[in-house]
Amino acid sequence: MAPHDIRRPFKRPAMSDQQRRRELSLQRQAQNRRDAQHQARCLATSVLSLQSQTPGSSPELELELIPEPEFQTEQEAGALTKDLDICRASKLKGVEARKWFASQLMLPEWMIDVPDRLSHDWYVFARPAGKRCIVVSSNGTTVSRVRNGSIFHHFPSALPGGARTKDQSGSAQSYCILDCIFHELDQTYYVIDMVCWRGYSLYDCTAEFRFFWLNSKLAETGACDSPSRYHKFRFCAVPVYNCDQSGVYAAYTGAVPYVKDGLLFYNKHAHYQTGNTPLALVWKDEHCSQYVIDTDSKGQVLSQQQVVLELQDDGKLCTSDDPPVIFGCLDVEFIEKSELQSGYLLKFAISDGGLSFVDGKLEKADLHFLGKANRARMFADSYSKVVFQYMVRHTPLKFDDLLGSISSTDDEANKPCDVEMDG
């Protein structure tokens, strides 16, 4: 079936300043280039140090039992864990270690407005359903950690430095860092981004280059092969499309070997930026995701939208964004009576008054206090997640709106772009 021939322009009322922040993010990465090689070494070395500890003395190993919250967003951690050197990062344990690892993923914002130049500057692909993981292979072992930083799998793999075999042990510099989603049904790690390959850092490379490199290098190692003695889980890339009408339609309706959980949009020029970024976006509807509206632990849709916010010193309630968005304020008497402290993550329901916006900015929120958030949570919700969930319940951004925002003159054949990442 061909994509809809939608030629009408589409423009939603302003709900956020997401476009402005996209432009600022691109400017910031051009002006403030960090030591990406140091970042990659720090991450790989930290994994080695933590894995070399004895089981009896390592509280970090207990973190394997902590469940990952099903709906969670994160940002870069605070001063304690944001810019650690190799030595300090490798010595972190327990909650501090989890918080540092949780801050190493690039986390997409939720699409609450359609980016300018969507068909020119963006890729799109169907997100696999499953656990988001950062996978590090180094010195003969492979470790994956879920979004809250706790260990998920510790296993041998065919990735560079990922197993203790004669031809794969390699030097200490032969480490690899991948951004993956573990798909439970076929026990496969679907690779959605490549952060480091054989010690070569890709942090400061564009998404366009990272996707090309991933497509070129992953299959060479045998990581895409079926599981074996020295390769416990299969790795597989996902098909990536240019974000024209046919590409968006293919990602939305095309057959894939995994269960879909929405669409992911990546700006072609974006570097791999840890924490929340407006240069990567996630969008869902009922056709491409089983869970569009947040549910409870039993999978039931909540009668009222719930949000998790962080309590600040002055009683303000903020999101995980940088800078944070303030949703309200608790009075001192209530804070003392409830024995709450600064830094606590608190859960609220959005009551009948809902959210009010003026010129694309939040003016007020009708919040009802529910209690403390799950202690496994590392960070509060992001502003874009809260607004997306609110829009889904009231005025959702529909698939036809996405197609309508793309100029029909850019429509091309329904095929993946030249960086297609088939497994």
Tab-separated table of C-alpha atoms in Angstrom:
chain	number	residue	atom	x	y	z
A	1	MET	CA	0.000	0.000	0.000
A	2	ALA	CA	1.364	3.420	-0.946
A	3	PRO	CA	1.638	6.198	1.608
A	4	HIS	CA	-1.244	8.628	1.890
A	5	ASP	CA	-1.039	11.529	-0.531
A	6	ILE	CA	-1.387	14.249	2.078
A	7	ARG	CA	-0.487	17.662	0.721
A	8	ARG	CA	-2.074	19.909	3.288
A	9	PRO	CA	0.304	21.843	5.528
A	10	PHE	CA	0.155	20.986	9.205
A	11	LYS	CA	0.764	23.362	12.083
A	12	ARG	CA	-0.186	22.664	15.703
A	13	PRO	CA	-0.638	25.366	18.317
A	14	ALA	CA	2.573	25.924	20.253
A	15	MET	CA	2.889	23.449	23.145
A	16	SER	CA	6.581	23.878	23.872
A	17	ASP	CA	9.843	25.512	22.879
A	18	GLN	CA	11.176	22.165	21.602
A	19	GLN	CA	12.245	23.603	18.241
A	20	ARG	CA	14.244	26.387	19.885
A	21	ARG	CA	15.985	23.854	22.120
A	22	ARG	CA	16.801	21.698	19.106
A	23	GLU	CA	18.585	24.634	17.517
A	24	LEU	CA	20.432	25.450	20.745
A	25	SER	CA	21.563	21.830	21.098
A	26	LEU	CA	23.080	21.844	17.625
A	27	GLN	CA	24.864	25.123	18.375
A	28	ARG	CA	26.142	23.846	21.718
A	29	GLN	CA	27.642	20.666	20.288
A	30	ALA	CA	29.488	22.695	17.655
A	31	GLN	CA	30.871	25.142	20.232
A	32	ASN	CA	31.648	22.841	23.145
A	33	ARG	CA	33.271	19.667	21.879
A	34	ARG	CA	34.241	17.430	24.780
A	35	ASP	CA	36.956	14.817	25.078
A	36	ALA	CA	34.907	11.953	23.644
A	37	GLN	CA	37.761	9.445	23.759
A	38	HIS	CA	38.076	10.087	27.496
A	39	GLN	CA	34.325	9.567	27.936
A	40	ALA	CA	34.453	6.183	26.209
A	41	ARG	CA	37.512	5.006	28.156
A	42	CYS	CA	35.883	6.084	31.406
A	43	LEU	CA	32.795	4.006	30.688
A	44	ALA	CA	34.723	0.912	29.581
A	45	THR	CA	37.187	1.117	32.481
A	46	SER	CA	34.378	1.507	34.997
A	47	VAL	CA	32.800	-1.717	33.809
A	48	LEU	CA	36.120	-3.538	34.115
A	49	SER	CA	36.746	-2.267	37.620
A	50	LEU	CA	33.283	-3.168	38.867
A	51	GLN	CA	33.454	-6.628	37.327
A	52	SER	CA	36.863	-7.322	38.883
A	53	GLN	CA	35.492	-6.929	42.399
A	54	THR	CA	34.784	-10.127	44.296
A	55	PRO	CA	31.099	-11.065	44.590
A	56	GLY	CA	31.277	-11.115	48.347
A	57	SER	CA	32.499	-7.531	48.627
A	58	SER	CA	30.583	-5.911	45.792
A	59	PRO	CA	27.236	-4.325	46.699
A	60	GLU	CA	26.949	-3.395	43.024
A	61	LEU	CA	26.251	-7.010	42.026
A	62	GLU	CA	23.091	-6.969	44.122
A	63	LEU	CA	21.660	-4.396	41.757
A	64	GLU	CA	20.819	-7.128	39.260
A	65	LEU	CA	17.705	-7.802	41.340
A	66	ILE	CA	16.351	-4.250	41.139
A	67	PRO	CA	13.587	-4.034	38.504
A	68	GLU	CA	13.673	-1.303	35.907
A	69	PRO	CA	10.610	0.994	36.037
A	70	GLU	CA	8.562	0.499	32.874
A	71	PHE	CA	8.193	4.206	32.248
A	72	GLN	CA	11.165	6.352	33.128
A	73	THR	CA	13.178	9.209	31.760
A	74	GLU	CA	16.602	10.374	32.858
A	75	GLN	CA	18.993	13.267	32.512
A	76	GLU	CA	22.689	13.721	33.087
A	77	ALA	CA	23.463	13.199	36.772
A	78	GLY	CA	24.613	15.984	39.089
A	79	ALA	CA	28.100	17.152	39.905
A	80	LEU	CA	28.941	13.906	41.701
A	81	THR	CA	28.485	11.719	38.632
A	82	LYS	CA	28.506	14.027	35.600
A	83	ASP	CA	32.178	14.622	34.841
A	84	LEU	CA	34.023	11.856	36.650
A	85	ASP	CA	37.522	10.866	35.642
A	86	ILE	CA	38.412	7.230	35.078
A	87	CYS	CA	39.658	6.560	38.600
A	88	ARG	CA	36.687	8.096	40.402
A	89	ALA	CA	34.099	6.501	38.112
A	90	SER	CA	35.646	3.038	38.492
A	91	LYS	CA	35.393	3.277	42.289
A	92	LEU	CA	31.686	4.095	42.433
A	93	LYS	CA	29.446	1.516	44.073
A	94	GLY	CA	25.776	0.909	44.759
A	95	VAL	CA	23.412	3.801	44.073
A	96	GLU	CA	26.222	6.100	42.912
A	97	ALA	CA	27.384	3.539	40.343
A	98	ARG	CA	23.831	3.038	39.096
A	99	LYS	CA	23.274	6.777	38.827
A	100	TRP	CA	26.466	7.245	36.820
A	101	PHE	CA	25.661	4.428	34.396
A	102	ALA	CA	22.057	5.650	34.105
A	103	SER	CA	23.399	8.984	32.886
A	104	GLN	CA	25.413	7.442	30.021
A	105	LEU	CA	22.487	6.864	27.636
A	106	MET	CA	21.218	9.422	25.143
A	107	LEU	CA	17.531	9.770	25.948
A	108	PRO	CA	15.066	10.998	23.329
A	109	GLU	CA	12.522	13.619	24.184
A	110	TRP	CA	8.901	12.903	23.335
A	111	MET	CA	7.693	14.522	20.138
A	112	ILE	CA	5.289	17.281	21.154
A	113	ASP	CA	5.801	19.316	18.004
A	114	VAL	CA	7.013	18.367	14.528
A	115	PRO	CA	10.613	19.464	13.820
A	116	ASP	CA	11.389	21.912	11.043
A	117	ARG	CA	13.072	20.316	7.997
A	118	LEU	CA	11.930	16.870	9.165
A	119	SER	CA	12.341	15.325	5.707
A	120	HIS	CA	15.813	16.845	5.173
A	121	ASP	CA	17.574	16.528	8.527
A	122	TRP	CA	16.109	13.470	10.247
A	123	TYR	CA	16.105	9.669	10.189
A	124	VAL	CA	13.263	7.492	11.444
A	125	PHE	CA	13.031	3.847	12.514
A	126	ALA	CA	10.627	1.566	14.362
A	127	ARG	CA	11.715	1.218	17.982
A	128	PRO	CA	11.879	-2.399	19.215
A	129	ALA	CA	9.863	-3.124	22.357
A	130	GLY	CA	12.006	-4.135	25.305
A	131	LYS	CA	14.585	-2.950	27.816
A	132	ARG	CA	16.828	-0.060	26.805
A	133	CYS	CA	20.433	-1.007	27.610
A	134	ILE	CA	23.947	0.289	27.323
A	135	VAL	CA	26.191	-2.640	26.321
A	136	VAL	CA	29.941	-2.549	26.990
A	137	SER	CA	32.351	-5.243	25.797
A	138	SER	CA	35.929	-5.132	27.059
A	139	ASN	CA	38.734	-7.394	28.264
A	140	GLY	CA	36.919	-10.630	27.503
A	141	THR	CA	33.503	-9.854	28.932
A	142	THR	CA	30.281	-8.097	27.956
A	143	VAL	CA	27.987	-6.274	30.378
A	144	SER	CA	24.609	-4.669	29.742
A	145	ARG	CA	22.917	-2.184	32.057
A	146	VAL	CA	19.309	-1.016	31.905
A	147	ARG	CA	18.098	2.580	32.103
A	148	ASN	CA	18.316	2.881	35.868
A	149	GLY	CA	21.968	1.793	35.766
A	150	SER	CA	21.587	-1.689	37.245
A	151	ILE	CA	23.223	-4.740	35.662
A	152	PHE	CA	20.983	-6.687	33.298
A	153	HIS	CA	23.227	-9.314	31.647
A	154	HIS	CA	26.881	-10.334	32.074
A	155	PHE	CA	27.847	-12.609	29.191
A	156	PRO	CA	30.372	-13.503	26.456
A	157	SER	CA	29.781	-12.009	23.011
A	158	ALA	CA	31.333	-11.753	19.553
A	159	LEU	CA	31.698	-7.993	20.002
A	160	PRO	CA	35.280	-6.605	20.116
A	161	GLY	CA	36.814	-7.678	23.438
A	162	GLY	CA	33.548	-9.351	24.392
A	163	ALA	CA	34.692	-12.917	25.129
A	164	ARG	CA	37.793	-14.699	26.422
A	165	THR	CA	38.843	-16.433	23.218
A	166	LYS	CA	42.259	-16.484	21.588
A	167	ASP	CA	41.198	-14.320	18.651
A	168	GLN	CA	38.925	-11.945	20.543
A	169	SER	CA	40.624	-11.113	23.837
A	170	GLY	CA	42.699	-8.398	22.184
A	171	SER	CA	44.221	-5.417	23.932
A	172	ALA	CA	42.621	-3.396	26.696
A	173	GLN	CA	41.857	-0.736	24.100
A	174	SER	CA	39.635	-3.083	22.070
A	175	TYR	CA	36.405	-2.150	23.803
A	176	CYS	CA	32.989	-1.483	22.341
A	177	ILE	CA	29.969	0.522	23.566
A	178	LEU	CA	26.553	0.034	21.988
A	179	ASP	CA	23.137	1.561	22.665
A	180	CYS	CA	20.650	-1.312	22.454
A	181	ILE	CA	17.158	-2.539	23.208
A	182	PHE	CA	16.848	-6.128	24.456
A	183	HIS	CA	13.859	-7.825	22.830
A	184	GLU	CA	12.703	-10.592	25.137
A	185	LEU	CA	10.741	-12.679	22.619
A	186	ASP	CA	13.729	-13.544	20.431
A	187	GLN	CA	16.460	-12.903	23.045
A	188	THR	CA	18.118	-10.376	20.753
A	189	TYR	CA	19.912	-7.102	21.385
A	190	TYR	CA	18.714	-4.675	18.707
A	191	VAL	CA	21.392	-2.023	18.240
A	192	ILE	CA	19.959	1.462	17.787
A	193	ASP	CA	23.237	3.377	18.054
A	194	MET	CA	26.995	2.852	18.194
A	195	VAL	CA	28.951	4.872	20.748
A	196	CYS	CA	32.410	3.306	20.533
A	197	TRP	CA	33.963	0.655	18.286
A	198	ARG	CA	37.317	-1.070	18.951
A	199	GLY	CA	38.357	1.814	21.178
A	200	TYR	CA	37.417	4.466	18.608
A	201	SER	CA	34.968	6.936	20.134
A	202	LEU	CA	31.918	8.003	18.128
A	203	TYR	CA	30.499	10.418	20.708
A	204	ASP	CA	31.353	13.467	18.630
A	205	CYS	CA	30.379	11.942	15.300
A	206	THR	CA	27.070	12.778	13.653
A	207	ALA	CA	24.195	10.284	13.690
A	208	GLU	CA	24.655	9.999	9.933
A	209	PHE	CA	28.205	8.717	10.412
A	210	ARG	CA	27.384	6.546	13.457
A	211	PHE	CA	24.607	4.736	11.593
A	212	PHE	CA	26.874	4.176	8.575
A	213	TRP	CA	29.646	2.841	10.842
A	214	LEU	CA	27.228	0.579	12.681
A	215	ASN	CA	25.898	-0.864	9.448
A	216	SER	CA	29.438	-1.408	8.159
A	217	LYS	CA	31.101	-2.881	11.236
A	218	LEU	CA	28.624	-4.873	13.315
A	219	ALA	CA	28.175	-7.855	10.977
A	220	GLU	CA	31.957	-8.198	10.429
A	221	THR	CA	32.461	-9.490	13.978
A	222	GLY	CA	29.892	-12.275	13.879
A	223	ALA	CA	27.814	-10.482	16.508
A	224	CYS	CA	24.755	-10.865	14.266
A	225	ASP	CA	25.188	-14.661	14.185
A	226	SER	CA	23.082	-17.102	16.194
A	227	PRO	CA	24.063	-17.699	19.854
A	228	SER	CA	26.979	-20.046	20.562
A	229	ARG	CA	29.369	-20.925	23.380
A	230	TYR	CA	31.248	-17.637	23.179
A	231	HIS	CA	28.303	-15.587	21.991
A	232	LYS	CA	25.278	-15.860	24.277
A	233	PHE	CA	22.967	-13.294	22.641
A	234	ARG	CA	22.483	-12.284	19.026
A	235	PHE	CA	22.876	-8.626	18.060
A	236	CYS	CA	20.915	-7.087	15.218
A	237	ALA	CA	20.710	-3.638	13.641
A	238	VAL	CA	17.391	-2.023	12.750
A	239	PRO	CA	16.360	-0.613	9.336
A	240	VAL	CA	16.757	3.162	9.308
A	241	TYR	CA	14.916	5.392	6.822
A	242	ASN	CA	15.197	8.923	5.578
A	243	CYS	CA	12.366	10.919	7.078
A	244	ASP	CA	10.428	11.651	3.903
A	245	GLN	CA	6.807	10.550	3.528
A	246	SER	CA	7.681	7.103	2.205
A	247	GLY	CA	10.332	6.557	4.863
A	248	VAL	CA	8.009	7.500	7.725
A	249	TYR	CA	5.293	5.307	6.224
A	250	ALA	CA	7.700	2.365	5.858
A	251	ALA	CA	8.869	2.656	9.466
A	252	TYR	CA	5.258	2.910	10.641
A	253	THR	CA	3.713	0.064	8.619
A	254	GLY	CA	6.641	-2.076	7.443
A	255	ALA	CA	7.252	-5.608	8.735
A	256	VAL	CA	10.106	-6.063	11.223
A	257	PRO	CA	11.265	-9.140	13.182
A	258	TYR	CA	10.431	-7.508	16.511
A	259	VAL	CA	7.436	-6.030	18.309
A	260	LYS	CA	7.277	-2.278	17.667
A	261	ASP	CA	7.113	0.291	20.423
A	262	GLY	CA	6.714	3.578	18.593
A	263	LEU	CA	8.944	5.467	16.167
A	264	LEU	CA	12.328	7.011	16.929
A	265	PHE	CA	13.502	10.121	15.059
A	266	TYR	CA	17.211	11.084	15.038
A	267	ASN	CA	18.624	14.349	13.750
A	268	LYS	CA	21.304	13.466	11.182
A	269	HIS	CA	23.705	16.116	12.504
A	270	ALA	CA	23.367	15.275	16.207
A	271	HIS	CA	26.261	13.915	18.243
A	272	TYR	CA	25.727	11.255	20.909
A	273	GLN	CA	24.726	13.463	23.828
A	274	THR	CA	24.175	11.726	27.163
A	275	GLY	CA	20.965	12.617	28.982
A	276	ASN	CA	17.805	14.119	27.527
A	277	THR	CA	18.146	15.640	24.059
A	278	PRO	CA	15.646	17.280	21.677
A	279	LEU	CA	17.756	15.983	18.764
A	280	ALA	CA	16.260	12.523	19.252
A	281	LEU	CA	12.491	12.112	19.528
A	282	VAL	CA	10.067	9.303	20.285
A	283	TRP	CA	6.463	9.180	19.068
A	284	LYS	CA	3.742	6.562	19.592
A	285	ASP	CA	0.173	5.730	18.745
A	286	GLU	CA	-2.030	2.644	19.153
A	287	HIS	CA	-0.999	1.206	15.780
A	288	CYS	CA	2.736	1.007	16.483
A	289	SER	CA	2.840	0.563	20.260
A	290	GLN	CA	1.030	-1.535	22.830
A	291	TYR	CA	1.634	1.079	25.517
A	292	VAL	CA	0.829	4.598	24.380
A	293	ILE	CA	-0.750	5.839	27.602
A	294	ASP	CA	1.116	5.011	30.828
A	295	THR	CA	-0.202	1.996	32.711
A	296	ASP	CA	0.054	0.610	36.228
A	297	SER	CA	2.045	-2.482	37.243
A	298	LYS	CA	-0.812	-4.695	35.985
A	299	GLY	CA	-0.851	-3.093	32.534
A	300	GLN	CA	-4.072	-1.160	33.157
A	301	VAL	CA	-4.423	2.415	31.880
A	302	LEU	CA	-4.407	4.861	34.778
A	303	SER	CA	-7.625	6.809	35.359
A	304	GLN	CA	-5.522	9.961	35.857
A	305	GLN	CA	-2.172	10.807	34.356
A	306	GLN	CA	0.676	10.424	36.850
A	307	VAL	CA	3.966	12.297	36.861
A	308	VAL	CA	7.198	11.977	38.854
A	309	LEU	CA	8.861	15.236	39.906
A	310	GLU	CA	11.918	16.075	42.005
A	311	LEU	CA	11.594	18.126	45.187
A	312	GLN	CA	14.061	21.014	45.380
A	313	ASP	CA	15.403	22.879	48.436
A	314	ASP	CA	12.853	25.671	48.097
A	315	GLY	CA	9.908	23.273	47.763
A	316	LYS	CA	9.652	23.588	43.993
A	317	LEU	CA	8.741	20.504	41.962
A	318	CYS	CA	10.815	20.106	38.813
A	319	THR	CA	11.407	17.818	35.838
A	320	SER	CA	14.660	16.097	34.838
A	321	ASP	CA	15.386	18.614	32.076
A	322	ASP	CA	18.399	20.920	31.963
A	323	PRO	CA	17.306	23.515	32.911
A	324	PRO	CA	14.416	21.912	34.808
A	325	VAL	CA	10.793	22.934	34.272
A	326	ILE	CA	8.918	23.888	37.447
A	327	PHE	CA	5.457	22.320	37.814
A	328	GLY	CA	4.517	23.676	41.224
A	329	CYS	CA	5.611	24.169	44.807
A	330	LEU	CA	4.962	22.446	48.148
A	331	ASP	CA	4.667	24.574	51.288
A	332	VAL	CA	7.144	24.106	54.118
A	333	GLU	CA	4.542	22.825	56.582
A	334	PHE	CA	3.438	20.034	54.246
A	335	ILE	CA	7.065	19.059	53.510
A	336	GLU	CA	7.895	18.817	57.221
A	337	LYS	CA	4.678	16.969	58.085
A	338	SER	CA	5.267	14.420	55.320
A	339	GLU	CA	8.966	14.065	56.253
A	340	LEU	CA	10.091	14.875	52.726
A	341	GLN	CA	13.598	15.992	51.811
A	342	SER	CA	15.221	17.833	48.936
A	343	GLY	CA	16.097	15.445	46.123
A	344	TYR	CA	13.192	13.088	46.771
A	345	LEU	CA	11.295	11.883	43.709
A	346	LEU	CA	7.557	12.372	44.297
A	347	LYS	CA	4.560	11.030	42.411
A	348	PHE	CA	1.562	13.202	41.524
A	349	ALA	CA	-1.700	12.778	39.630
A	350	ILE	CA	-2.825	15.470	37.214
A	351	SER	CA	-6.297	16.383	38.450
A	352	ASP	CA	-9.304	17.820	36.609
A	353	GLY	CA	-7.670	21.240	36.205
A	354	GLY	CA	-5.077	19.640	33.903
A	355	LEU	CA	-2.139	21.554	32.419
A	356	SER	CA	-2.429	25.139	31.173
A	357	PHE	CA	-0.105	26.615	28.520
A	358	VAL	CA	0.534	30.188	27.425
A	359	ASP	CA	2.615	30.824	24.288
A	360	GLY	CA	3.963	27.292	24.370
A	361	LYS	CA	5.055	27.401	28.023
A	362	LEU	CA	3.525	25.740	31.056
A	363	GLU	CA	1.561	28.264	33.128
A	364	LYS	CA	0.061	26.013	35.793
A	365	ALA	CA	-0.566	22.366	36.659
A	366	ASP	CA	-3.316	20.898	38.826
A	367	LEU	CA	-1.341	18.325	40.837
A	368	HIS	CA	-2.508	15.903	43.520
A	369	PHE	CA	0.197	14.406	45.761
A	370	LEU	CA	0.277	10.581	45.758
A	371	GLY	CA	3.503	9.784	47.621
A	372	LYS	CA	7.121	8.907	46.988
A	373	ALA	CA	8.138	7.389	43.658
A	374	ASN	CA	9.556	3.878	43.256
A	375	ARG	CA	12.962	3.860	44.938
A	376	ALA	CA	14.499	2.222	41.850
A	377	ARG	CA	13.881	5.448	39.953
A	378	MET	CA	16.966	7.570	39.341
A	379	PHE	CA	15.429	10.696	37.823
A	380	ALA	CA	12.182	12.614	37.495
A	381	ASP	CA	10.061	12.644	34.329
A	382	SER	CA	11.051	14.969	31.516
A	383	TYR	CA	8.826	17.855	30.498
A	384	SER	CA	8.274	16.404	27.030
A	385	LYS	CA	7.075	13.073	28.438
A	386	VAL	CA	4.542	14.773	30.716
A	387	VAL	CA	3.225	16.924	27.861
A	388	PHE	CA	3.142	14.018	25.372
A	389	GLN	CA	1.131	11.905	27.788
A	390	TYR	CA	-1.215	14.843	28.362
A	391	MET	CA	-1.627	15.346	24.613
A	392	VAL	CA	-2.365	11.643	24.062
A	393	ARG	CA	-5.279	11.926	26.481
A	394	HIS	CA	-6.639	15.165	24.971
A	395	THR	CA	-5.266	16.297	21.569
A	396	PRO	CA	-2.807	13.671	20.274
A	397	LEU	CA	-0.276	14.266	17.527
A	398	LYS	CA	-1.537	11.787	14.920
A	399	PHE	CA	0.298	9.891	12.205
A	400	ASP	CA	-1.544	11.810	9.465
A	401	ASP	CA	-0.260	14.980	11.111
A	402	LEU	CA	3.311	13.698	10.765
A	403	LEU	CA	2.813	12.894	7.095
A	404	GLY	CA	1.057	16.199	6.531
A	405	SER	CA	4.029	18.079	7.948
A	406	ILE	CA	6.365	16.631	5.331
A	407	SER	CA	6.406	18.360	1.982
A	408	SER	CA	4.959	16.138	-0.729
A	409	THR	CA	7.713	17.313	-3.086
A	410	ASP	CA	10.202	15.324	-1.004
A	411	ASP	CA	8.324	12.065	-1.449
A	412	GLU	CA	10.607	9.281	-2.708
A	413	ALA	CA	10.484	5.560	-3.313
A	414	ASN	CA	9.527	3.459	-0.299
A	415	LYS	CA	12.949	2.113	0.523
A	416	PRO	CA	15.518	2.415	3.340
A	417	CYS	CA	18.237	5.038	3.027
A	418	ASP	CA	21.832	4.161	2.257
A	419	VAL	CA	22.553	3.535	5.936
A	420	GLU	CA	19.948	0.794	6.299
A	421	MET	CA	20.894	-1.390	9.243
A	422	ASP	CA	19.485	-4.847	8.542
A	423	GLY	CA	20.550	-7.650	10.831
